[in-house]
mmCIF file of C-alpha atoms in Angstrom:
data_model
loop_
_atom_site.group_PDB
_atom_site.id
_atom_site.type_symbol
_atom_site.label_atom_id
_atom_site.label_comp_id
_atom_site.label_asym_id
_atom_site.label_seq_id
_atom_site.Cartn_x
_atom_site.Cartn_y
_atom_site.Cartn_z
ATOM 1 C CA MET A 1 -82.776 168.925 127.961
ATOM 2 C CA GLY A 2 -79.199 168.538 129.051
ATOM 3 C CA ASN A 3 -79.755 168.900 132.810
ATOM 4 C CA SER A 4 -83.024 166.887 132.800
ATOM 5 C CA LEU A 5 -81.353 164.075 130.841
ATOM 6 C CA LYS A 6 -78.414 164.070 133.321
ATOM 7 C CA ALA A 7 -80.724 163.997 136.275
ATOM 8 C CA ILE A 8 -82.282 160.797 134.859
ATOM 9 C CA LEU A 9 -79.144 159.160 133.877
ATOM 10 C CA ALA A 10 -77.689 159.787 137.394
ATOM 11 C CA PHE A 11 -79.884 156.901 138.545
ATOM 12 C CA VAL A 12 -78.609 154.605 135.878
ATOM 13 C CA PRO A 13 -75.476 152.711 136.784
ATOM 14 C CA SER A 14 -74.375 151.475 133.352
ATOM 15 C CA ASN A 15 -70.937 152.373 132.122
ATOM 16 C CA LYS A 16 -72.412 154.169 129.089
ATOM 17 C CA CYS A 17 -74.599 156.393 131.092
ATOM 18 C CA GLN A 18 -71.802 157.081 133.567
ATOM 19 C CA LYS A 19 -69.528 157.912 130.688
ATOM 20 C CA TYR A 20 -72.113 160.524 129.495
ATOM 21 C CA LEU A 21 -72.123 162.119 132.858
ATOM 22 C CA LEU A 22 -68.391 162.290 132.818
ATOM 23 C CA GLU A 23 -68.344 163.768 129.271
ATOM 24 C CA ASP A 24 -65.784 161.236 128.004
ATOM 25 C CA LEU A 25 -63.413 161.916 130.966
ATOM 26 C CA GLU A 26 -61.360 158.882 130.639
ATOM 27 C CA GLU A 27 -57.854 160.056 131.558
ATOM 28 C CA MET A 28 -56.717 162.292 134.281
ATOM 29 C CA PRO A 29 -56.636 165.918 133.185
ATOM 30 C CA VAL A 30 -53.258 167.494 132.889
ATOM 31 C CA ASP A 31 -53.945 170.123 135.506
ATOM 32 C CA LYS A 32 -54.928 167.265 137.912
ATOM 33 C CA MET A 33 -58.271 168.797 138.490
ATOM 34 C CA VAL A 34 -61.784 167.371 137.962
ATOM 35 C CA ASP A 35 -64.890 169.601 138.195
ATOM 36 C CA LEU A 36 -68.175 167.711 138.235
ATOM 37 C CA SER A 37 -70.278 170.466 139.727
ATOM 38 C CA GLY A 38 -73.899 170.839 138.739
ATOM 39 C CA ARG A 39 -74.189 167.455 137.032
ATOM 40 C CA GLN A 40 -77.305 166.334 139.038
ATOM 41 C CA MET A 41 -75.303 163.330 140.299
ATOM 42 C CA ARG A 42 -76.621 161.119 142.967
ATOM 43 C CA ARG A 43 -73.512 159.045 143.065
ATOM 44 C CA LEU A 44 -69.977 159.660 142.308
ATOM 45 C CA PRO A 45 -68.736 157.584 139.234
ATOM 46 C CA VAL A 46 -66.108 155.235 140.752
ATOM 47 C CA HIS A 47 -63.949 155.715 137.625
ATOM 48 C CA ILE A 48 -62.879 159.009 139.067
ATOM 49 C CA CYS A 49 -61.212 157.294 141.874
ATOM 50 C CA SER A 50 -58.637 155.743 139.489
ATOM 51 C CA PHE A 51 -57.081 159.210 138.914
ATOM 52 C CA ARG A 52 -54.625 158.660 141.849
ATOM 53 C CA GLU A 53 -52.680 161.864 141.178
ATOM 54 C CA LEU A 54 -55.737 164.102 141.250
ATOM 55 C CA VAL A 55 -55.215 167.242 143.336
ATOM 56 C CA LYS A 56 -58.551 169.048 143.087
ATOM 57 C CA LEU A 57 -62.066 167.481 142.924
ATOM 58 C CA TYR A 58 -65.083 169.685 142.786
ATOM 59 C CA LEU A 59 -68.472 167.868 143.317
ATOM 60 C CA SER A 60 -70.479 170.952 144.294
ATOM 61 C CA ASP A 61 -74.174 171.399 143.502
ATOM 62 C CA ASN A 62 -75.255 167.838 143.077
ATOM 63 C CA ASN A 63 -77.483 165.458 144.855
ATOM 64 C CA LEU A 64 -74.854 163.388 146.672
ATOM 65 C CA ASN A 65 -75.448 161.829 150.075
ATOM 66 C CA HIS A 66 -72.665 159.365 150.085
ATOM 67 C CA LEU A 67 -69.307 158.664 148.572
ATOM 68 C CA PRO A 68 -67.746 155.339 147.478
ATOM 69 C CA PRO A 69 -64.991 153.778 149.572
ATOM 70 C CA GLU A 70 -62.680 153.845 146.528
ATOM 71 C CA LEU A 71 -62.320 157.615 147.084
ATOM 72 C CA GLU A 72 -59.665 156.609 149.579
ATOM 73 C CA GLN A 73 -57.419 156.024 146.536
ATOM 74 C CA LEU A 74 -57.150 159.758 145.955
ATOM 75 C CA GLN A 75 -54.237 160.261 148.478
ATOM 76 C CA ASN A 76 -52.852 163.316 146.726
ATOM 77 C CA LEU A 77 -56.102 165.246 146.954
ATOM 78 C CA GLN A 78 -55.687 168.703 148.370
ATOM 79 C CA ILE A 79 -58.999 170.373 147.582
ATOM 80 C CA LEU A 80 -62.424 168.658 147.903
ATOM 81 C CA ALA A 81 -65.678 170.535 147.328
ATOM 82 C CA LEU A 82 -68.854 168.821 148.647
ATOM 83 C CA ASP A 83 -70.889 171.880 149.230
ATOM 84 C CA PHE A 84 -74.500 172.102 147.989
ATOM 85 C CA ASN A 85 -75.357 168.453 148.204
ATOM 86 C CA ASN A 86 -77.499 166.330 150.531
ATOM 87 C CA PHE A 87 -74.971 165.030 153.066
ATOM 88 C CA LYS A 88 -76.537 164.328 156.519
ATOM 89 C CA ALA A 89 -73.264 162.993 157.653
ATOM 90 C CA LEU A 90 -69.784 163.429 156.502
ATOM 91 C CA PRO A 91 -68.653 160.216 154.792
ATOM 92 C CA LEU A 92 -65.777 158.768 156.758
ATOM 93 C CA VAL A 93 -63.812 158.100 153.566
ATOM 94 C CA VAL A 94 -63.240 161.761 153.412
ATOM 95 C CA CYS A 95 -61.252 161.633 156.587
ATOM 96 C CA THR A 96 -58.756 159.150 154.970
ATOM 97 C CA LEU A 97 -57.634 161.919 152.500
ATOM 98 C CA THR A 98 -54.901 163.233 154.775
ATOM 99 C CA GLN A 99 -53.388 165.692 152.282
ATOM 100 C CA LEU A 100 -56.471 167.806 152.118
ATOM 101 C CA CYS A 101 -55.906 171.513 152.650
ATOM 102 C CA ILE A 102 -59.324 172.977 151.756
ATOM 103 C CA LEU A 103 -62.622 171.175 152.403
ATOM 104 C CA TYR A 104 -65.985 172.730 151.340
ATOM 105 C CA LEU A 105 -68.923 171.200 153.216
ATOM 106 C CA GLY A 106 -71.300 174.134 153.178
ATOM 107 C CA ASN A 107 -74.953 174.045 152.292
ATOM 108 C CA ASN A 108 -75.600 170.415 153.412
ATOM 109 C CA LYS A 109 -77.617 168.949 156.195
ATOM 110 C CA LEU A 110 -74.766 168.192 158.675
ATOM 111 C CA CYS A 111 -75.686 168.182 162.394
ATOM 112 C CA SER A 112 -72.244 167.107 163.463
ATOM 113 C CA LEU A 113 -68.908 166.089 162.313
ATOM 114 C CA PRO A 114 -67.159 162.715 162.952
ATOM 115 C CA LEU A 115 -64.191 162.435 165.397
ATOM 116 C CA GLU A 116 -62.174 161.000 162.432
ATOM 117 C CA LEU A 117 -62.031 164.541 161.064
ATOM 118 C CA ARG A 118 -58.984 164.961 163.406
ATOM 119 C CA LEU A 119 -56.959 162.840 160.924
ATOM 120 C CA LEU A 120 -57.059 165.828 158.503
ATOM 121 C CA GLN A 121 -54.027 167.447 160.114
ATOM 122 C CA ASN A 122 -53.094 169.336 156.903
ATOM 123 C CA LEU A 123 -56.443 171.102 156.673
ATOM 124 C CA LYS A 124 -56.103 174.905 156.428
ATOM 125 C CA THR A 125 -59.535 176.063 155.357
ATOM 126 C CA LEU A 126 -62.919 174.461 156.376
ATOM 127 C CA TRP A 127 -66.275 175.628 155.091
ATOM 128 C CA ILE A 128 -69.252 174.331 157.181
ATOM 129 C CA GLU A 129 -71.612 177.176 156.674
ATOM 130 C CA SER A 130 -75.450 176.722 156.080
ATOM 131 C CA ASN A 131 -75.738 173.431 157.799
ATOM 132 C CA CYS A 132 -77.686 172.357 160.868
ATOM 133 C CA LEU A 133 -74.894 172.611 163.501
ATOM 134 C CA GLN A 134 -76.221 173.702 166.943
ATOM 135 C CA TYR A 135 -72.657 173.654 168.235
ATOM 136 C CA LEU A 136 -69.180 173.782 166.806
ATOM 137 C CA PRO A 137 -67.916 170.224 166.917
ATOM 138 C CA GLU A 138 -64.940 170.057 169.195
ATOM 139 C CA VAL A 139 -63.032 167.908 166.716
ATOM 140 C CA VAL A 140 -62.594 171.148 164.756
ATOM 141 C CA CYS A 141 -60.345 172.295 167.597
ATOM 142 C CA GLU A 142 -57.891 169.553 166.744
ATOM 143 C CA LEU A 143 -57.139 170.770 163.272
ATOM 144 C CA SER A 144 -53.939 172.425 164.360
ATOM 145 C CA LEU A 145 -53.022 174.037 161.017
ATOM 146 C CA LEU A 146 -56.528 175.556 160.395
ATOM 147 C CA LYS A 147 -56.320 179.238 159.317
ATOM 148 C CA THR A 148 -59.871 179.890 158.018
ATOM 149 C CA LEU A 149 -63.092 178.682 159.438
ATOM 150 C CA HIS A 150 -66.464 179.508 157.782
ATOM 151 C CA ALA A 151 -69.311 178.502 160.156
ATOM 152 C CA GLY A 152 -71.850 180.997 159.289
ATOM 153 C CA SER A 153 -75.535 180.370 158.892
ATOM 154 C CA ASN A 154 -75.892 177.586 161.345
ATOM 155 C CA ALA A 155 -77.551 177.541 164.850
ATOM 156 C CA LEU A 156 -74.451 178.051 167.015
ATOM 157 C CA ARG A 157 -75.030 179.487 170.375
ATOM 158 C CA GLY A 158 -71.445 179.564 171.538
ATOM 159 C CA LEU A 159 -67.956 178.321 170.907
ATOM 160 C CA PRO A 160 -65.818 175.626 172.821
ATOM 161 C CA ARG A 161 -62.921 176.914 174.923
ATOM 162 C CA GLN A 162 -60.662 174.466 173.073
ATOM 163 C CA LEU A 163 -60.867 176.813 170.037
ATOM 164 C CA GLN A 164 -58.070 178.908 171.570
ATOM 165 C CA GLY A 165 -55.783 176.059 170.795
ATOM 166 C CA LEU A 166 -55.869 176.807 167.119
ATOM 167 C CA GLN A 167 -53.028 179.208 167.013
ATOM 168 C CA GLU A 168 -52.842 179.220 163.264
ATOM 169 C CA LEU A 169 -56.404 180.396 162.880
ATOM 170 C CA ARG A 170 -56.697 183.873 161.469
ATOM 171 C CA THR A 171 -60.206 184.286 160.109
ATOM 172 C CA ILE A 172 -63.481 183.103 161.642
ATOM 173 C CA TRP A 173 -66.853 183.725 160.035
ATOM 174 C CA LEU A 174 -69.840 183.297 162.424
ATOM 175 C CA SER A 175 -72.562 185.326 160.610
ATOM 176 C CA GLY A 176 -76.126 184.255 160.910
ATOM 177 C CA ASN A 177 -76.015 182.213 164.058
ATOM 178 C CA LEU A 178 -77.776 182.379 167.371
ATOM 179 C CA LEU A 179 -75.049 183.933 169.441
ATOM 180 C CA SER A 180 -76.479 185.908 172.314
ATOM 181 C CA GLU A 181 -73.104 187.098 173.532
ATOM 182 C CA PHE A 182 -69.715 187.666 171.939
ATOM 183 C CA PRO A 183 -67.927 184.297 172.312
ATOM 184 C CA PRO A 184 -65.479 184.705 175.224
ATOM 185 C CA VAL A 185 -62.971 182.371 173.771
ATOM 186 C CA LEU A 186 -62.204 184.824 170.958
ATOM 187 C CA LEU A 187 -60.975 187.273 173.471
ATOM 188 C CA ASP A 188 -58.058 184.847 174.242
ATOM 189 C CA MET A 189 -57.146 184.460 170.582
ATOM 190 C CA PRO A 190 -54.729 187.418 169.917
ATOM 191 C CA PHE A 191 -53.612 185.922 166.540
ATOM 192 C CA LEU A 192 -57.093 186.427 164.964
ATOM 193 C CA GLU A 193 -57.244 188.899 162.101
ATOM 194 C CA VAL A 194 -60.895 188.760 160.995
ATOM 195 C CA ILE A 195 -63.863 188.230 163.223
ATOM 196 C CA ASP A 196 -67.326 188.170 161.713
ATOM 197 C CA VAL A 197 -70.309 187.937 164.057
ATOM 198 C CA ASP A 198 -72.760 189.718 161.757
ATOM 199 C CA ARG A 199 -76.382 188.849 162.092
ATOM 200 C CA ASN A 200 -76.544 187.378 165.586
ATOM 201 C CA SER A 201 -78.273 188.420 168.737
ATOM 202 C CA ILE A 202 -75.329 190.005 170.606
ATOM 203 C CA ARG A 203 -76.406 192.948 172.811
ATOM 204 C CA PHE A 204 -73.086 193.937 174.317
ATOM 205 C CA PHE A 205 -69.541 193.874 172.898
ATOM 206 C CA PRO A 206 -66.475 193.664 175.071
ATOM 207 C CA SER A 207 -63.355 195.569 174.221
ATOM 208 C CA LEU A 208 -61.266 194.007 171.435
ATOM 209 C CA ALA A 209 -58.417 196.492 171.723
ATOM 210 C CA HIS A 210 -56.091 193.959 173.356
ATOM 211 C CA LEU A 211 -56.004 191.701 170.180
ATOM 212 C CA PRO A 212 -52.825 192.759 168.452
ATOM 213 C CA GLY A 213 -53.439 190.818 165.246
ATOM 214 C CA LEU A 214 -56.983 192.027 164.627
ATOM 215 C CA LYS A 215 -57.579 193.862 161.333
ATOM 216 C CA LEU A 216 -61.300 193.690 160.789
ATOM 217 C CA VAL A 217 -64.369 192.981 162.905
ATOM 218 C CA ILE A 218 -67.858 192.650 161.462
ATOM 219 C CA TYR A 219 -70.653 193.021 163.918
ATOM 220 C CA ASP A 220 -73.547 194.534 162.000
ATOM 221 C CA HIS A 221 -77.182 193.444 162.403
ATOM 222 C CA ASN A 222 -76.942 192.734 166.155
ATOM 223 C CA PRO A 223 -79.191 194.338 168.715
ATOM 224 C CA CYS A 224 -76.110 195.892 170.377
ATOM 225 C CA ARG A 225 -76.000 199.093 172.325
ATOM 226 C CA ASN A 226 -72.305 199.618 171.848
ATOM 227 C CA ALA A 227 -69.579 199.224 169.261
ATOM 228 C CA PRO A 228 -66.537 196.988 170.140
ATOM 229 C CA LYS A 229 -63.467 198.977 171.067
ATOM 230 C CA VAL A 230 -60.617 198.170 168.862
ATOM 231 C CA ALA A 231 -56.956 199.221 168.531
ATOM 232 C CA LYS A 232 -55.899 201.961 166.096
ATOM 233 C CA GLY A 233 -56.029 200.808 162.485
ATOM 234 C CA VAL A 234 -58.611 198.047 163.057
ATOM 235 C CA ARG A 235 -61.581 198.420 160.723
ATOM 236 C CA ARG A 236 -65.085 197.953 162.040
ATOM 237 C CA VAL A 237 -68.202 197.183 160.105
ATOM 238 C CA GLY A 238 -71.410 197.871 162.089
ATOM 239 C CA ARG A 239 -73.357 200.537 164.025
ATOM 240 C CA TRP A 240 -71.265 203.367 165.373
ATOM 241 C CA SER A 241 -68.142 202.398 163.541
ATOM 242 C CA GLU A 242 -65.618 204.913 162.301
ATOM 243 C CA GLU A 243 -68.037 206.934 160.291
ATOM 244 C CA THR A 244 -70.470 207.837 163.118
ATOM 245 C CA PRO A 245 -70.072 208.289 166.882
ATOM 246 C CA GLU A 246 -71.454 205.979 169.522
ATOM 247 C CA PRO A 247 -74.729 206.994 171.120
ATOM 248 C CA ARG A 248 -74.496 209.240 174.157
ATOM 249 C CA LYS A 249 -76.641 208.493 177.166
ATOM 250 C CA ARG A 250 -79.148 211.134 178.131
ATOM 251 C CA SER A 251 -81.273 210.528 181.355
ATOM 252 C CA GLY A 252 -80.695 206.900 181.043
ATOM 253 C CA ALA A 253 -81.900 206.712 177.452
ATOM 254 C CA VAL A 254 -79.853 205.694 174.482
ATOM 255 C CA ILE A 255 -79.903 207.522 171.185
ATOM 256 C CA ASP A 256 -79.877 205.087 168.285
ATOM 257 C CA ILE A 257 -77.668 205.899 165.367
ATOM 258 C CA THR A 258 -77.857 203.595 162.369
ATOM 259 C CA LEU A 259 -75.253 203.030 159.765
ATOM 260 C CA ASP A 260 -76.315 202.127 156.160
ATOM 261 C CA GLU A 261 -72.909 200.565 155.275
ATOM 262 C CA LYS A 262 -73.493 196.956 154.165
ATOM 263 C CA PRO A 263 -71.384 194.231 155.868
ATOM 264 C CA LEU A 264 -68.469 192.605 154.204
ATOM 265 C CA LEU A 265 -69.366 189.037 153.524
ATOM 266 C CA PRO A 266 -67.125 186.078 152.920
ATOM 267 C CA PRO A 267 -65.849 185.712 149.403
ATOM 268 C CA ALA A 268 -68.486 184.137 147.257
ATOM 269 C CA ALA A 269 -65.881 182.454 144.948
ATOM 270 C CA LYS A 270 -63.822 179.690 146.300
ATOM 271 C CA ALA A 271 -60.370 180.856 146.962
ATOM 272 C CA GLU A 272 -57.487 178.539 146.985
#
């Protein structure tokens, strides 16, 4: 009854109903965090926006498709989770929260990101996986402090050259896209530590041995005929990795050797 009742009350704007959804959350919590995940909400109770010292706001797994302009009052917010909602466009009010360090936008219906996203110059982690992106928005390349980019399970066919300007970027997850070749721009990013291109359509891998910062490359579930060459100490997850040799050519034919090792996926739990 609880979830069903909340789903009904989410449509009712009265203060009493909204108070029920907030479970009597009248004052800002001592830990400066509010978690309203999984409440069946279709709109964010404006009362939350009065907690001006709020640092973390989790709104995951609701039915949100817009946010109130009052959200701009949360200028101390550092973590905002909007994943598993119904956003077709990122509300511009999010781009006014300039102290954001971590932004979760995964599992929505985003086809693009607004140019105003460039205002989030403190952003270090961006999750945009499982959306409808056919290209990586170039505005992402203007987030100069970005360290981790989760862009898996979209429809990406390539990456913009401007990405190499993100010299703080250390981890990029591109699993489950439509890449037919290894993105050339990644070859010019020596500071990358983790590259995940699992579950794409890459047939040939160039050498990655020249990337001094690389620690892990995940390339499993691609129709490739070679493993990427890497420097000593770099872990590879995919066909013909450390556990088995690469196939040898015999009379023009290639002997397939498969590896049963499962790919290492991005962390399921949100890490701060």
